[in-house]
Short mmCIF file of C-alpha atoms and ligand atoms in Angstrom, two decimals:
data_model
loop_
_atom_site.label_atom_id
_atom_site.label_comp_id
_atom_site.label_asym_id
_atom_site.label_seq_id
_atom_site.Cartn_x
_atom_site.Cartn_y
_atom_site.Cartn_z
CA UNK A 27 -0.14 0.28 -0.17
CA UNK A 28 0.55 3.19 -0.52
CA UNK A 29 -0.17 6.63 -0.49
CA UNK A 30 -0.83 9.78 -3.07
CA UNK A 31 2.07 11.33 -2.67
CA UNK A 32 4.07 11.62 -5.33
CA UNK A 33 7.94 13.29 -3.59
CA UNK A 34 8.28 14.46 0.63
CA UNK A 35 9.82 16.65 2.02
CA UNK A 36 11.96 16.98 5.32
CA UNK A 37 12.64 20.28 6.61
CA UNK A 38 10.29 22.85 6.98
CA UNK A 39 12.62 25.86 7.19
CA UNK A 40 13.31 29.21 3.96
CA UNK A 41 14.43 26.70 1.34
CA UNK A 42 11.88 23.88 2.21
CA UNK A 43 8.64 25.82 2.41
CA UNK A 44 9.72 27.24 -0.85
CA UNK A 45 10.62 23.61 -2.94
CA UNK A 46 7.65 22.27 -1.42
CA UNK A 47 4.89 25.12 -2.54
CA UNK A 48 7.01 25.46 -6.09
CA UNK A 49 6.12 21.34 -6.98
CA UNK A 50 2.96 21.76 -5.56
CA UNK A 51 2.29 24.27 -7.67
CA UNK A 52 3.02 22.43 -10.18
CA UNK A 53 0.84 19.37 -9.95
CA UNK A 54 2.63 17.06 -7.94
CA UNK A 55 1.43 16.09 -4.65
CA UNK A 56 3.57 16.84 -1.83
CA UNK A 57 4.02 15.22 1.80
CA UNK A 58 5.98 17.70 4.13
CA UNK A 59 8.08 16.48 7.53
CA UNK A 60 10.01 18.66 9.72
CA UNK A 61 11.85 17.75 13.58
CA UNK A 62 9.83 20.62 15.28
CA UNK A 63 5.87 19.79 14.31
CA UNK A 64 5.21 23.42 15.78
CA UNK A 65 6.91 24.80 12.34
CA UNK A 66 5.24 22.25 10.15
CA UNK A 67 2.11 23.51 11.60
CA UNK A 68 2.84 27.49 11.14
CA UNK A 69 3.81 26.64 7.37
CA UNK A 70 0.28 24.79 7.05
CA UNK A 71 -1.43 27.34 7.96
CA UNK A 72 0.48 31.03 7.27
CA UNK A 73 1.56 29.54 4.05
CA UNK A 74 -0.30 26.63 1.90
CA UNK A 75 -3.47 27.66 -0.60
CA UNK A 76 -5.00 25.62 -2.42
CA UNK A 77 -1.42 23.55 -3.07
CA UNK A 78 -1.90 19.61 -2.81
CA UNK A 79 0.24 20.02 0.15
CA UNK A 80 0.05 16.55 3.28
CA UNK A 81 1.73 17.17 6.49
CA UNK A 82 3.44 14.41 8.51
CA UNK A 83 4.50 14.73 12.05
CA UNK A 84 5.53 11.14 12.13
CA UNK A 85 8.12 8.78 10.65
CA UNK A 86 6.16 6.10 9.42
CA UNK A 87 3.00 9.04 8.94
CA UNK A 88 5.48 10.70 6.47
CA UNK A 89 6.39 7.57 4.50
CA UNK A 90 3.29 6.52 4.49
CA UNK A 91 1.20 9.16 2.15
CA UNK A 92 4.62 8.45 -0.47
CA UNK A 93 4.07 6.57 -3.24
CA UNK A 94 6.27 3.60 -4.33
CA UNK A 95 8.74 3.54 -4.97
CA UNK A 96 9.18 7.09 -2.52
CA UNK A 97 10.58 9.72 -3.33
CA UNK A 98 12.48 11.58 -0.38
CA UNK A 99 14.09 15.58 -0.17
CA UNK A 100 15.88 16.34 2.65
CA UNK A 101 16.24 20.03 3.23
CA UNK A 102 18.12 20.20 6.57
CA UNK A 103 20.55 21.71 7.80
CA UNK A 104 23.66 20.07 6.24
CA UNK A 105 26.07 17.84 8.02
CA UNK A 106 24.72 15.65 11.52
CA UNK A 107 20.74 15.55 10.36
CA UNK A 108 20.97 14.82 6.82
CA UNK A 109 22.70 11.37 8.47
CA UNK A 110 20.19 11.19 11.29
CA UNK A 111 17.45 11.94 8.98
CA UNK A 112 18.65 8.55 6.08
CA UNK A 113 19.34 6.46 9.74
CA UNK A 114 16.18 7.31 11.46
CA UNK A 115 14.30 6.55 7.10
CA UNK A 116 16.92 3.74 6.34
CA UNK A 117 14.79 0.63 8.29
CA UNK A 118 11.79 1.76 7.30
CA UNK A 119 12.10 2.64 2.91
CA UNK A 120 11.89 -0.47 0.65
CA UNK A 121 14.81 -1.31 -2.33
CA UNK A 122 13.71 1.77 -4.90
CA UNK A 123 13.75 3.74 -2.87
CA UNK A 124 14.97 7.42 -3.07
CA UNK A 125 17.24 9.69 -0.72
CA UNK A 126 17.81 13.40 -1.87
CA UNK A 127 19.77 15.81 0.22
CA UNK A 128 19.44 19.15 -1.78
CA UNK A 129 20.81 20.90 1.11
CA UNK A 130 24.46 22.65 0.55
CA UNK A 131 26.46 19.48 1.90
CA UNK A 132 30.34 18.52 1.55
CA UNK A 133 30.92 16.28 -1.70
CA UNK A 134 33.03 13.88 -0.21
CA UNK A 135 29.87 12.96 2.64
CA UNK A 136 28.08 12.34 -0.66
CA UNK A 137 30.33 10.18 -1.51
CA UNK A 138 29.88 8.02 1.57
CA UNK A 139 25.42 8.29 1.69
CA UNK A 140 25.81 7.72 -1.79
CA UNK A 141 27.54 3.91 -1.01
CA UNK A 142 26.28 2.82 1.90
CA UNK A 143 22.56 4.32 0.48
CA UNK A 144 23.31 1.31 -2.21
CA UNK A 145 24.13 -0.91 0.12
CA UNK A 146 21.33 -0.55 1.75
CA UNK A 147 20.13 -0.74 -1.79
CA UNK A 148 18.19 2.41 -1.96
CA UNK A 149 18.51 4.96 -4.15
CA UNK A 150 20.99 7.74 -3.08
CA UNK A 151 20.49 11.61 -5.84
CA UNK A 152 23.21 14.48 -4.02
CA UNK A 153 21.33 17.37 -5.57
CA UNK A 154 22.72 21.43 -4.64
CA UNK A 155 20.16 23.71 -5.59
CA UNK A 156 21.31 27.28 -5.78
CA UNK A 157 18.88 30.35 -6.34
CA UNK A 158 18.05 31.07 -2.54
CA UNK A 159 14.47 31.39 -1.16
CA UNK A 160 14.03 32.78 -4.41
CA UNK A 161 15.22 30.87 -6.39
CA UNK A 162 13.23 27.65 -4.37
CA UNK A 163 10.31 29.55 -4.75
CA UNK A 164 9.97 30.74 -8.29
CA UNK A 165 12.50 27.78 -10.28
CA UNK A 166 16.20 27.33 -8.36
CA UNK A 167 19.00 26.13 -11.06
CA UNK A 168 19.24 22.57 -10.10
CA UNK A 169 22.21 20.71 -9.95
CA UNK A 170 21.46 16.49 -9.05
CA UNK A 171 24.16 13.76 -9.09
CA UNK A 172 24.20 9.84 -7.90
CA UNK A 173 22.28 7.25 -9.03
CA UNK A 174 20.77 7.64 -13.08
CA UNK A 175 18.12 5.13 -11.91
CA UNK A 176 17.24 7.50 -9.24
CA UNK A 177 17.36 10.90 -11.24
CA UNK A 178 15.32 9.43 -13.58
CA UNK A 179 12.82 8.77 -11.09
CA UNK A 180 12.43 12.05 -10.34
CA UNK A 181 14.07 14.15 -14.07
CA UNK A 182 10.00 15.40 -14.35
CA UNK A 183 8.48 16.32 -10.67
CA UNK A 184 12.79 18.56 -10.65
CA UNK A 185 13.70 19.13 -13.97
CA UNK A 186 9.00 20.93 -13.61
CA UNK A 187 10.33 22.61 -10.67
CA UNK A 188 13.78 24.64 -12.41
CA UNK A 189 14.03 28.02 -13.97
CA UNK A 190 12.93 27.72 -17.53
CA UNK A 191 15.74 29.55 -19.48
CA UNK A 192 15.29 29.80 -23.15
CA UNK A 193 17.02 26.39 -24.67
CA UNK A 194 15.09 24.42 -21.80
CA UNK A 195 14.63 23.81 -17.73
CA UNK A 196 17.92 24.69 -15.25
CA UNK A 197 18.17 21.35 -13.93
CA UNK A 198 20.07 17.97 -15.78
CA UNK A 199 21.88 15.56 -14.32
CA UNK A 200 25.47 15.64 -14.27
CA UNK A 201 26.91 12.51 -12.88
CA UNK A 202 27.97 10.24 -10.91
CA UNK A 203 27.85 9.92 -6.82
CA UNK A 204 28.89 13.39 -5.97
CA UNK A 205 28.92 15.10 -8.79
CA UNK A 206 26.12 17.36 -8.09
CA UNK A 207 27.35 18.93 -4.70
CA UNK A 208 30.63 19.20 -6.52
CA UNK A 209 29.05 21.41 -8.54
CA UNK A 210 26.78 23.14 -6.54
CA UNK A 211 30.39 23.49 -4.49
CA UNK A 212 32.35 25.45 -7.57
CA UNK A 213 29.96 27.09 -7.94
CA UNK A 214 29.32 29.34 -4.26
CA UNK A 215 33.22 29.65 -5.06
CA UNK A 216 32.50 31.17 -8.60
CA UNK A 217 30.25 33.57 -6.61
CA UNK A 218 31.76 34.34 -3.72
CA UNK A 219 34.82 36.01 -6.65
CA UNK A 220 32.51 37.20 -8.61
CA UNK A 221 30.84 39.07 -4.56
CA UNK A 222 34.59 40.35 -3.81
CA UNK A 223 35.23 41.71 -7.00
CA UNK A 224 32.30 43.44 -6.88
CA UNK A 225 32.73 44.99 -3.35
CA UNK A 226 36.02 45.64 -4.79
CA UNK A 227 34.42 48.12 -7.73
CA UNK A 228 32.36 49.85 -5.59
CA UNK A 229 35.50 49.83 -2.97
CA UNK A 230 37.37 51.75 -6.18
CA UNK A 231 34.38 54.68 -6.87
CA UNK A 232 33.79 55.40 -3.10
CA UNK A 233 37.13 56.34 -2.27
CA UNK A 234 37.93 57.14 -5.24
CA UNK A 235 35.44 59.39 -6.95
CA UNK A 236 33.87 59.57 -3.28
CA UNK A 237 30.41 59.27 -4.96
CA UNK A 238 27.70 57.65 -2.86
CA UNK A 239 26.21 54.55 -2.97
CA UNK A 240 23.17 55.36 -4.58
CA UNK A 241 25.15 57.09 -7.37
CA UNK A 242 27.35 53.89 -7.45
CA UNK A 243 24.84 51.51 -7.46
CA UNK A 244 23.81 53.28 -10.68
CA UNK A 245 26.67 52.77 -12.52
CA UNK A 246 26.06 49.31 -11.23
CA UNK A 247 22.74 49.73 -13.53
CA UNK A 248 24.40 51.25 -15.98
CA UNK A 249 26.95 48.21 -15.93
CA UNK A 250 23.85 45.46 -16.08
CA UNK A 251 22.60 46.35 -18.98
CA UNK A 252 25.73 45.27 -21.28
CA UNK A 253 26.82 42.14 -23.03
CA UNK A 254 29.58 41.49 -20.23
CA UNK A 255 28.08 42.32 -17.15
CA UNK A 256 24.57 41.39 -17.28
CA UNK A 257 24.03 38.91 -14.01
CA UNK A 258 21.83 38.60 -11.67
CA UNK A 259 24.53 39.59 -8.84
CA UNK A 260 25.36 42.67 -9.97
CA UNK A 261 21.22 43.54 -10.83
CA UNK A 262 20.82 43.30 -7.22
CA UNK A 263 24.12 45.52 -6.15
CA UNK A 264 22.55 48.35 -8.23
CA UNK A 265 19.13 47.90 -5.91
CA UNK A 266 21.68 47.46 -2.66
CA UNK A 267 23.42 49.96 -3.69
CA UNK A 268 20.78 52.72 -3.94
CA UNK A 269 18.10 51.62 -1.63
CA UNK A 270 18.05 54.16 0.84
CA UNK A 271 16.16 53.21 5.64
CA UNK A 272 13.21 54.13 6.55
CA UNK A 273 14.83 54.98 9.70
CA UNK A 274 17.95 56.68 9.18
CA UNK A 275 17.18 58.16 5.90
CA UNK A 276 20.62 57.45 4.83
CA UNK A 277 22.07 54.71 1.94
CA UNK A 278 20.83 51.15 3.99
CA UNK A 279 23.86 49.11 2.54
CA UNK A 280 25.81 52.89 4.79
CA UNK A 281 25.28 51.91 7.63
CA UNK A 282 25.46 47.48 7.88
CA UNK A 283 28.86 46.42 9.06
CA UNK A 284 31.82 46.06 6.77
CA UNK A 285 32.15 41.81 8.14
CA UNK A 286 30.69 39.28 5.42
CA UNK A 287 30.22 36.67 6.11
CA UNK A 288 30.71 32.93 4.95
CA UNK A 289 28.74 29.80 5.83
CA UNK A 290 31.43 27.69 3.99
CA UNK A 291 31.35 26.23 0.95
CA UNK A 292 32.92 29.12 -0.89
CA UNK A 293 36.35 27.88 1.48
CA UNK A 294 35.76 23.95 0.20
CA UNK A 295 35.55 25.03 -3.38
CA UNK A 296 39.09 26.92 -2.05
CA UNK A 297 40.84 23.75 -0.86
CA UNK A 298 40.28 21.00 -3.19
CA UNK A 299 41.21 23.21 -5.78
CA UNK A 300 44.37 23.51 -4.00
CA UNK A 301 43.82 19.40 -3.60
CA UNK A 302 43.08 19.27 -6.59
CA UNK A 303 46.14 21.47 -7.81
CA UNK A 304 44.65 23.82 -10.15
CA UNK A 305 44.95 28.39 -9.79
CA UNK A 306 42.08 29.64 -8.42
CA UNK A 307 43.33 32.41 -6.58
CA UNK A 308 40.77 34.89 -7.32
CA UNK A 309 37.93 32.41 -5.60
CA UNK A 310 41.01 32.01 -3.08
CA UNK A 311 41.57 35.60 -2.01
CA UNK A 312 37.58 36.16 -1.92
CA UNK A 313 37.74 34.07 0.24
CA UNK A 314 40.78 35.25 2.12
CA UNK A 315 39.09 38.35 1.91
CA UNK A 316 35.74 37.50 4.12
CA UNK A 317 38.32 36.14 6.97
CA UNK A 318 39.84 39.43 6.38
CA UNK A 319 37.22 41.33 6.96
CA UNK A 320 36.51 39.48 9.95
CA UNK A 321 39.45 41.23 12.95
CA UNK A 322 37.09 44.14 12.37
CA UNK A 323 38.38 46.12 15.62
CA UNK A 324 41.75 44.85 15.12
CA UNK A 325 41.22 46.50 11.10
CA UNK A 326 40.22 49.25 13.94
CA UNK A 327 43.57 49.62 15.64
CA UNK A 328 45.88 48.88 12.54
CA UNK A 329 43.79 51.37 10.25
CA UNK A 330 45.39 54.76 12.94
CA UNK A 331 49.01 52.72 13.15
CA UNK A 332 49.51 53.43 9.15
CA UNK A 333 49.45 57.93 7.40
CA UNK A 334 46.30 56.80 4.82
CA UNK A 335 47.64 56.83 1.12
CA UNK A 336 46.15 59.43 -1.17
CA UNK A 337 44.22 57.93 -4.21
CA UNK A 338 44.54 59.18 -7.63
CA UNK A 339 41.93 61.00 -10.17
CA UNK A 340 41.51 59.02 -12.60
CA UNK A 341 39.25 60.12 -15.25
CA UNK A 342 38.05 56.64 -16.83
CA UNK A 343 37.43 54.73 -13.64
CA UNK A 344 34.28 54.25 -14.33
CA UNK A 345 35.08 52.88 -17.74
CA UNK A 346 38.14 50.58 -16.34
CA UNK A 347 35.86 49.51 -14.17
CA UNK A 348 33.60 47.88 -16.42
CA UNK A 349 36.68 45.77 -18.44
CA UNK A 350 37.82 44.96 -15.23
CA UNK A 351 34.96 43.62 -13.61
CA UNK A 352 33.74 41.33 -16.01
CA UNK A 353 37.56 40.23 -16.88
CA UNK A 354 37.81 39.48 -13.08
CA UNK A 355 34.20 37.75 -13.66
CA UNK A 356 35.83 35.82 -16.89
CA UNK A 357 38.99 34.65 -14.35
CA UNK A 358 36.19 33.76 -11.89
CA UNK A 359 34.05 30.92 -14.30
CA UNK A 360 37.96 29.77 -16.07
CA UNK A 361 39.02 28.83 -12.03
CA UNK A 362 35.93 27.08 -11.83
CA UNK A 363 35.56 25.34 -15.43
CA UNK A 364 39.08 23.75 -14.94
CA UNK A 365 38.70 22.74 -11.41
CA UNK A 366 35.35 21.11 -12.79
CA UNK A 367 37.31 19.18 -15.24
CA UNK A 368 40.16 18.29 -13.19
CA UNK A 369 37.52 17.07 -11.07
CA UNK A 370 35.58 14.82 -14.02
CA UNK A 371 38.72 13.11 -14.81
CA UNK A 372 39.36 12.53 -11.07
CA UNK A 373 36.89 11.54 -9.66
CA UNK A 374 34.65 9.59 -12.73
CA UNK A 375 32.04 12.52 -12.97
CA UNK A 376 32.53 12.73 -16.69
CA UNK A 377 30.70 16.20 -16.56
CA UNK A 378 29.37 18.64 -19.21
CA UNK A 379 30.83 21.53 -18.97
CA UNK A 380 28.81 22.32 -21.53
CA UNK A 381 25.15 21.95 -19.79
CA UNK A 382 27.15 22.52 -16.60
CA UNK A 383 26.66 26.27 -17.79
CA UNK A 384 23.59 26.10 -19.07
CA UNK A 385 22.16 24.79 -15.98
CA UNK A 386 23.22 28.28 -14.19
CA UNK A 387 21.54 30.06 -17.32
CA UNK A 388 18.55 31.35 -14.66
CA UNK A 389 17.52 30.97 -11.00
CA UNK A 390 20.64 30.62 -9.73
CA UNK A 391 22.78 33.30 -8.31
CA UNK A 392 25.44 33.31 -11.08
CA UNK A 393 22.85 33.22 -13.54
CA UNK A 394 24.69 35.97 -15.95
CA UNK A 395 24.39 37.01 -20.48
CA UNK A 396 27.89 35.91 -19.69
CA UNK A 397 27.14 32.32 -19.46
CA UNK A 398 25.34 31.85 -22.86
CA UNK A 399 29.05 32.59 -24.30
CA UNK A 400 30.67 30.23 -22.46
CA UNK A 401 28.01 27.09 -22.84
CA UNK A 402 29.25 27.86 -26.75
CA UNK A 403 32.84 28.12 -26.13
CA UNK A 404 32.94 25.23 -23.30
CA UNK A 405 30.91 22.47 -26.18
CA UNK A 406 34.16 23.33 -28.74
CA UNK A 407 37.26 23.86 -26.26
CA UNK A 408 36.64 22.65 -21.35
CA UNK A 409 38.76 23.91 -19.44
CA UNK A 410 41.46 27.50 -19.80
CA UNK A 411 37.70 28.45 -22.00
CA UNK A 412 39.78 32.51 -21.97
CA UNK A 413 41.44 31.35 -24.35
CA UNK A 414 38.50 30.48 -27.31
CA UNK A 415 38.30 32.66 -29.82
CA UNK A 416 34.66 33.77 -28.55
CA UNK A 417 37.04 36.09 -25.68
CA UNK A 418 40.67 35.67 -26.72
CA UNK A 419 40.15 39.77 -28.02
CA UNK A 420 37.66 40.74 -25.07
CA UNK A 421 40.34 39.41 -23.01
CA UNK A 422 42.61 41.21 -24.78
CA UNK A 423 40.63 44.94 -25.15
CA UNK A 424 40.31 44.31 -21.56
CA UNK A 425 43.92 43.71 -19.71
CA UNK A 426 45.17 47.13 -19.86
CA UNK A 427 41.87 47.96 -18.31
CA UNK A 428 42.27 46.01 -15.18
CA UNK A 429 45.52 46.70 -15.16
CA UNK A 430 44.27 50.65 -14.44
CA UNK A 431 42.17 49.77 -12.25
CA UNK A 432 45.25 47.38 -10.25
CA UNK A 433 47.76 50.18 -10.31
CA UNK A 434 45.17 53.01 -9.05
CA UNK A 435 44.31 50.58 -6.10
CA UNK A 436 47.58 49.13 -5.13
CA UNK A 437 49.38 52.96 -5.68
CA UNK A 438 46.06 54.03 -3.31
CA UNK A 439 46.61 51.56 -1.29
CA UNK A 440 43.16 50.03 -1.26
CA UNK A 441 43.03 46.68 -0.94
CA UNK A 442 41.74 44.62 -4.38
CA UNK A 443 43.52 40.92 -4.35
CA UNK A 444 40.42 39.52 -5.69
CA UNK A 445 40.33 42.02 -9.28
CA UNK A 446 45.05 41.93 -8.53
CA UNK A 447 44.65 38.31 -8.74
CA UNK A 448 42.49 37.81 -11.73
CA UNK A 449 45.57 39.91 -13.45
CA UNK A 450 48.10 37.92 -12.17
CA UNK A 451 45.52 35.10 -12.82
CA UNK A 452 45.86 35.43 -17.34
CA UNK A 453 49.51 37.40 -16.34
CA UNK A 454 50.90 33.95 -15.21
CA UNK A 455 48.83 31.30 -17.90
CA UNK A 456 49.98 34.68 -21.36
CA UNK A 457 54.24 33.76 -19.89
CA UNK A 458 55.90 31.56 -20.97
CA UNK A 459 58.59 31.36 -18.68
CA UNK A 460 57.80 31.94 -15.42
CA UNK A 461 60.14 31.80 -12.09
CA UNK A 462 59.76 27.91 -11.03
CA UNK A 463 63.29 27.86 -11.93
CA UNK A 464 64.65 29.48 -8.70
CA UNK A 465 62.08 28.03 -7.29
CA UNK A 466 63.20 24.59 -7.53
CA UNK A 467 67.10 25.12 -7.65
CA UNK A 468 65.77 26.70 -4.16
CA UNK A 469 64.28 23.18 -3.48
CA UNK A 470 67.02 20.99 -4.78
CA UNK A 471 69.76 24.05 -2.81
CA UNK A 472 67.99 22.81 0.29
CA UNK A 473 66.16 19.73 0.15
CA UNK A 474 68.19 17.53 -2.94
CA UNK A 475 64.14 17.14 -4.50
CA UNK A 476 66.07 17.85 -7.58
CA UNK A 477 65.19 19.80 -10.83
CA UNK A 478 65.49 19.34 -14.44
CA UNK A 479 66.69 20.76 -17.17
CA UNK A 480 66.03 22.55 -20.99
CA UNK A 481 69.49 22.05 -22.75
CA UNK A 482 69.21 18.28 -21.17
CA UNK A 483 66.79 15.11 -20.92
CA UNK A 484 66.41 13.64 -16.91
CA UNK A 485 66.02 14.58 -13.42
CA UNK A 486 69.79 15.92 -11.79
CA UNK A 487 70.87 17.08 -8.12
CA UNK A 488 73.79 19.82 -7.39
CA UNK A 489 75.74 20.19 -4.61
CA UNK A 490 75.34 23.85 -4.59
CA UNK A 491 77.27 24.92 -1.92
CA UNK A 492 80.39 24.79 -1.35
CA UNK A 493 81.80 22.37 1.21
CA UNK A 494 84.19 24.04 4.06
CA UNK A 495 87.13 23.42 4.93
CA UNK A 496 87.59 21.58 8.17
N1 NAP B 20 19.42 29.94 2.27
C1 NAP B 20 19.37 29.22 1.77
O1 NAP B 20 19.37 30.28 0.82
C2 NAP B 20 20.61 28.18 0.94
C3 NAP B 20 19.47 28.72 -0.23
C4 NAP B 20 20.53 27.05 -1.50
C5 NAP B 20 21.21 25.93 -0.15
N2 NAP B 20 20.82 26.53 0.59
C6 NAP B 20 21.12 24.48 1.56
O2 NAP B 20 18.89 23.60 1.55
C7 NAP B 20 19.31 23.48 3.57
C8 NAP B 20 18.65 23.79 4.01
O3 NAP B 20 18.55 25.08 4.41
P1 NAP B 20 17.73 26.26 5.17
O4 NAP B 20 18.25 27.80 5.20
O5 NAP B 20 15.70 26.51 3.91
O6 NAP B 20 17.59 25.93 6.22
P2 NAP B 20 18.87 25.44 7.59
O7 NAP B 20 18.90 27.08 8.67
O8 NAP B 20 20.62 25.22 6.98
O9 NAP B 20 17.88 25.13 8.90
C9 NAP B 20 17.28 24.48 9.13
C10 NAP B 20 16.71 23.16 8.32
O10 NAP B 20 16.05 22.00 9.19
C11 NAP B 20 16.64 20.99 10.36
N3 NAP B 20 17.57 20.84 11.31
C12 NAP B 20 18.28 21.18 11.74
N4 NAP B 20 19.50 20.92 13.09
C13 NAP B 20 18.54 19.83 12.43
C14 NAP B 20 18.79 18.33 13.51
N5 NAP B 20 20.14 17.56 14.07
N6 NAP B 20 18.05 17.39 12.82
C15 NAP B 20 16.68 17.34 12.51
N7 NAP B 20 16.59 18.35 11.41
C16 NAP B 20 18.34 19.18 12.09
C17 NAP B 20 15.19 22.00 10.95
O11 NAP B 20 15.17 21.62 12.08
P3 NAP B 20 14.38 21.85 12.81
O12 NAP B 20 12.94 23.55 12.77
O13 NAP B 20 13.55 20.87 14.18
O14 NAP B 20 15.15 23.08 13.06
C18 NAP B 20 15.22 22.76 9.58
O15 NAP B 20 14.27 21.65 8.94
C19 NAP B 20 20.88 24.25 3.70
O16 NAP B 20 20.84 22.49 3.78
C20 NAP B 20 21.46 24.78 3.18
O17 NAP B 20 23.11 24.87 3.65
C21 NAP B 20 19.61 27.09 1.73
#
């Protein structure tokens, strides 16, 4: 005997509630369950109107509402709660049932859980979901990975719930195991980088041009009309900067404490990129920038110890910054896709990178017109996409502006960790020779680590220091 619900959602905080409403509004019956019963009651009372949503207050009751094979989506806090719920449900599940984890789980946890599910005879999907609470309600970008058979059981539901771009739903099966959560982690790393580059442009316009927040907001509004920068993040930046606090009449952004918080997914992206040996400097510096911002008291004390540099005025600053921001955004995407390419082969995800770009075009925080070109470029040339014919001339055109913006910032003592990391990223790739020969010589000097030569084959070690005579 089975119930009438097409899917069950566990976890009724903001994401679970909105996803349940979204799926129900697409014509599906949705069972819902939450650890704390009062949250379920409040949800049903306050938000459920005509939607076919069926609350349950016990695990057995919840599972009995589901039509076989049962499909359960966990939307709970990442970490132990996911394992706890799997353990709670496992004894009641039948072979062929499916558990999905729609939270921001660490990809290695997802690999472990996929294996454990397999051993118990049910299917498992690690599902990255981007778009915040708005996306969950109106159509997010959905990044599922895990058992393909499991995906086929929910394909119709997920693809209908996802944002719809002009070339299809922003949801596709990405690959086995943790492919979905890995892609979501990289997505978040790129998101950190793009946000930090935007913040640095705001910093420069505020300090060099001495523009008030709403005027900077208008510049972002103009940028958002361009082919290169039109994106969700630039759009919301324009709105944030122009928002006036009703209590004080001042721009609200000026009243917000300058300490950036984080939930850790950007940090994971950096850590994993380092493990994979893939250079992701813009992403790394963006994580570091958030860390450094948290030391507010120390920054306050230290700022009094140094004279403040005068930033030079520059006539064309906003024009340079428009190009600089585009390049930094492109650098972040290059870094992210390079990482995905490596992970795809390292972890056998067999990712279709062009498809990843496609499903980021709607519903998600990264949605940007630029993704159309990235999607095209990745059909031809995976990895270092800035070398694609679709980008190469553009990069050459924008590099002097990125250099100009960084020079101005460095001279004026204005930190631009993401923009300068992007500049060094491009500058490093376009150098045939880098001073790593000296690094190799030093390593051989102190650790006998050996080196290779450019004039002959083989591996060499040198006694660099003359033996001291006794
Ligand atoms: N918020 C976003 O914009 C966003 C975007 C993308 C992805 N995500 C991810 O989506 C997932 C849900 O996010 P959220 O913001 O809606 O909720 P959340 O604040 O991350 O988690 C709250 C939910 O988890 C449950 N929970 C917490 N600890 C638990 C435990 N020890 N045992 C059982 N249940 C527990 C809560 O139940 P109780 O009501 O009983 O406390 C509640 O249902 C998270 O993994 C999050 O990282 C969030």
